[in-house]
Tab-separated table of C-alpha atoms and ligand atoms in Angstrom:
chain	number	residue	atom	x	y	z
A	1	UNK	CA	57.313	157.170	71.606
A	2	UNK	CA	58.409	160.253	73.558
A	3	UNK	CA	62.005	161.344	74.053
A	4	UNK	CA	61.861	160.105	77.677
A	5	UNK	CA	60.640	156.737	76.514
A	6	UNK	CA	63.537	156.591	74.019
A	7	UNK	CA	66.028	157.436	76.792
A	8	UNK	CA	64.730	154.612	79.014
A	9	UNK	CA	64.932	152.191	76.090
A	10	UNK	CA	68.566	153.146	75.401
A	11	UNK	CA	69.524	152.790	79.094
A	12	UNK	CA	67.802	149.394	79.245
A	13	UNK	CA	69.650	148.267	76.113
A	14	UNK	CA	72.987	149.475	77.542
A	15	UNK	CA	72.338	147.619	80.832
A	16	UNK	CA	71.506	144.464	78.884
A	17	UNK	CA	74.731	144.886	76.906
A	18	UNK	CA	76.813	145.160	80.103
A	19	UNK	CA	75.208	142.013	81.594
A	20	UNK	CA	75.807	140.166	78.315
A	21	UNK	CA	79.452	141.276	78.265
A	22	UNK	CA	80.007	140.065	81.850
A	23	UNK	CA	78.464	136.671	81.078
A	24	UNK	CA	80.515	136.428	77.887
A	25	UNK	CA	83.691	137.248	79.812
A	26	UNK	CA	82.917	134.606	82.479
A	27	UNK	CA	82.239	131.963	79.834
A	28	UNK	CA	85.360	132.833	77.814
A	29	UNK	CA	87.846	133.127	80.637
A	30	UNK	CA	86.186	130.834	83.163
A	31	UNK	CA	85.281	131.555	86.742
A	32	UNK	CA	88.152	132.362	89.115
A	33	UNK	CA	89.903	129.100	90.150
A	34	UNK	CA	89.587	127.842	93.733
A	35	UNK	CA	92.702	127.761	95.920
A	36	UNK	CA	95.154	124.878	95.289
A	37	UNK	CA	94.900	121.692	97.312
A	38	UNK	CA	91.465	122.598	98.549
A	39	UNK	CA	89.258	119.970	100.102
A	40	UNK	CA	86.840	118.009	97.986
A	41	UNK	CA	83.775	116.326	99.439
A	42	UNK	CA	83.249	112.761	98.280
A	43	UNK	CA	80.313	110.437	98.807
A	44	UNK	CA	79.603	109.887	102.511
A	45	UNK	CA	81.188	113.227	103.397
A	46	UNK	CA	84.696	111.903	102.900
A	47	UNK	CA	86.984	114.831	102.316
A	48	UNK	CA	89.724	114.592	99.719
A	49	UNK	CA	92.491	116.503	97.971
A	50	UNK	CA	92.079	118.380	94.697
A	51	UNK	CA	95.085	118.362	92.353
A	52	UNK	CA	96.192	121.542	90.628
A	53	UNK	CA	94.517	120.366	87.410
A	54	UNK	CA	91.196	121.015	89.221
A	55	UNK	CA	89.883	117.680	87.965
A	56	UNK	CA	91.701	114.891	89.802
A	57	UNK	CA	90.328	114.271	93.284
A	58	UNK	CA	92.395	112.060	95.567
A	59	UNK	CA	91.481	110.257	98.744
A	60	UNK	CA	93.380	111.469	101.797
A	61	UNK	CA	95.322	108.186	101.901
A	62	UNK	CA	96.689	108.887	98.416
A	63	UNK	CA	98.606	111.880	99.784
A	64	UNK	CA	102.235	111.110	100.665
A	65	UNK	CA	101.915	107.432	99.679
A	66	UNK	CA	104.985	107.774	97.430
A	67	UNK	CA	102.878	107.426	94.307
A	68	UNK	CA	102.443	110.589	92.255
A	69	UNK	CA	98.742	110.617	91.483
A	70	UNK	CA	98.448	114.313	90.604
A	71	UNK	CA	99.923	115.089	87.177
A	72	UNK	CA	102.495	117.442	88.698
A	73	UNK	CA	103.006	115.338	91.823
A	74	UNK	CA	101.686	117.953	94.232
A	75	UNK	CA	100.235	115.083	96.324
A	76	UNK	CA	103.815	114.043	97.116
A	77	UNK	CA	105.377	117.468	97.588
A	78	UNK	CA	107.923	117.727	100.354
A	79	UNK	CA	106.223	120.573	102.208
A	80	UNK	CA	103.249	118.248	102.814
A	81	UNK	CA	105.058	114.990	103.399
A	82	UNK	CA	108.308	115.724	105.226
A	83	UNK	CA	106.827	115.673	108.726
A	84	UNK	CA	103.692	113.509	108.704
A	85	UNK	CA	101.073	114.280	109.725
A	86	UNK	CA	101.991	117.782	110.977
A	87	UNK	CA	102.088	119.387	107.532
A	88	UNK	CA	98.909	117.807	106.236
A	89	UNK	CA	95.742	119.916	106.351
A	90	UNK	CA	93.575	118.889	109.301
A	91	UNK	CA	90.750	117.690	107.062
A	92	UNK	CA	92.971	114.929	105.640
A	93	UNK	CA	93.706	113.224	108.955
A	94	UNK	CA	91.833	111.829	111.938
A	95	UNK	CA	93.316	111.596	115.415
A	96	UNK	CA	92.472	108.348	117.191
A	97	UNK	CA	91.347	108.232	120.826
A	98	UNK	CA	94.986	107.742	121.664
A	99	UNK	CA	96.388	110.988	120.218
A	100	UNK	CA	99.698	109.298	119.455
A	101	UNK	CA	97.934	107.524	116.592
A	102	UNK	CA	96.438	109.091	113.504
A	103	UNK	CA	94.887	107.778	110.307
A	104	UNK	CA	93.984	109.282	106.943
A	105	UNK	CA	90.493	110.757	106.986
A	106	UNK	CA	89.146	108.255	104.437
A	107	UNK	CA	89.961	105.398	106.819
A	108	UNK	CA	87.448	106.748	109.290
A	109	UNK	CA	84.047	105.062	109.117
A	110	UNK	CA	85.177	102.577	106.468
A	111	UNK	CA	84.286	99.507	108.538
A	112	UNK	CA	87.898	98.591	109.309
A	113	UNK	CA	89.608	99.098	112.641
A	114	UNK	CA	92.433	101.378	111.530
A	115	UNK	CA	93.066	103.060	114.894
A	116	UNK	CA	93.333	99.728	116.684
A	117	UNK	CA	90.818	100.738	119.348
A	118	UNK	CA	87.892	101.216	116.931
A	119	UNK	CA	87.774	104.934	117.763
A	120	UNK	CA	87.710	105.626	114.011
A	121	UNK	CA	84.520	103.585	113.683
A	122	UNK	CA	82.590	104.985	116.633
A	123	UNK	CA	80.844	108.280	117.250
A	124	UNK	CA	80.429	110.636	114.332
A	125	UNK	CA	80.217	108.187	111.452
A	126	UNK	CA	77.832	109.763	108.963
A	127	UNK	CA	77.717	106.634	106.863
A	128	UNK	CA	77.699	103.543	109.051
A	129	UNK	CA	79.545	100.718	107.319
A	130	UNK	CA	76.753	98.208	107.863
A	131	UNK	CA	75.172	98.801	104.470
A	132	UNK	CA	74.087	96.084	102.087
A	133	UNK	CA	77.635	94.799	101.658
A	134	UNK	CA	78.127	94.322	105.398
A	135	UNK	CA	76.836	92.001	108.117
A	136	UNK	CA	76.215	93.479	111.551
A	137	UNK	CA	77.613	91.496	114.484
A	138	UNK	CA	80.337	91.557	117.112
A	139	UNK	CA	83.406	90.566	115.124
A	140	UNK	CA	86.001	88.228	116.577
A	141	UNK	CA	88.809	89.594	114.439
A	142	UNK	CA	90.745	92.691	115.336
A	143	UNK	CA	90.371	94.326	111.933
A	144	UNK	CA	86.592	94.906	112.193
A	145	UNK	CA	84.520	96.790	114.774
A	146	UNK	CA	80.752	96.460	114.378
A	147	UNK	CA	80.228	94.512	111.183
A	148	UNK	CA	82.071	92.331	108.702
A	149	UNK	CA	82.091	92.348	104.896
A	150	UNK	CA	79.297	90.105	103.654
A	151	UNK	CA	81.836	88.325	101.462
A	152	UNK	CA	83.104	86.638	104.633
A	153	UNK	CA	79.738	85.044	105.388
A	154	UNK	CA	79.458	81.289	104.933
A	155	UNK	CA	83.143	80.674	104.354
A	156	UNK	CA	83.364	78.184	107.253
A	157	UNK	CA	85.503	80.561	109.282
A	158	UNK	CA	84.026	82.235	112.356
A	159	UNK	CA	84.073	86.029	112.024
A	160	UNK	CA	81.221	86.911	114.430
A	161	UNK	CA	81.269	86.022	118.115
A	162	UNK	CA	77.757	84.521	117.796
A	163	UNK	CA	78.641	82.587	114.606
A	164	UNK	CA	75.860	84.482	112.806
A	165	UNK	CA	78.181	84.934	109.820
A	166	UNK	CA	78.040	81.191	109.268
A	167	UNK	CA	74.438	80.438	110.258
A	168	UNK	CA	72.303	83.529	109.633
A	169	UNK	CA	74.030	85.722	107.038
A	170	UNK	CA	73.544	85.060	103.352
A	171	UNK	CA	76.205	86.315	101.006
B	1	CA	CA1	100.082	109.980	96.029
B	2	CA	CA1	88.495	102.672	109.844
């Protein structure tokens, strides 16, 4: 091997060493942590709250519910909870059609009428609630909008305006 060839080999080895060192550093010290309280995406594009331990993910409705679910209680910290919902990050709340009313983001598209006018169950629901556990009909009770939990089928109580919960739906 010529001197030039030797030089190239040494440079290649050095480069490999640097890459190895960087990987070793990343593995040893971990990747840089994300910012505190950042949003976490749950199943069905529900956005949640990440505790400072970087492991515990809370639903929006677990923030400021007076139960400390993060180890250090950052879900109940005063700067978030003292003027609800103004101090909550926008991704944790949903404004109903009537802007006076708001709900936690995880109550949107959950099948229940949390806004009172069903505005949380209409429009941009990525995961419609009428999955296998639901029966699609026009509910007669205020708490549901477009379907009822299948568990309410065949219980001799009318939940659908067309009585389909009692005559067509199997639990
Ligand atoms: Ca809490
Ligand atoms: Ca809802």
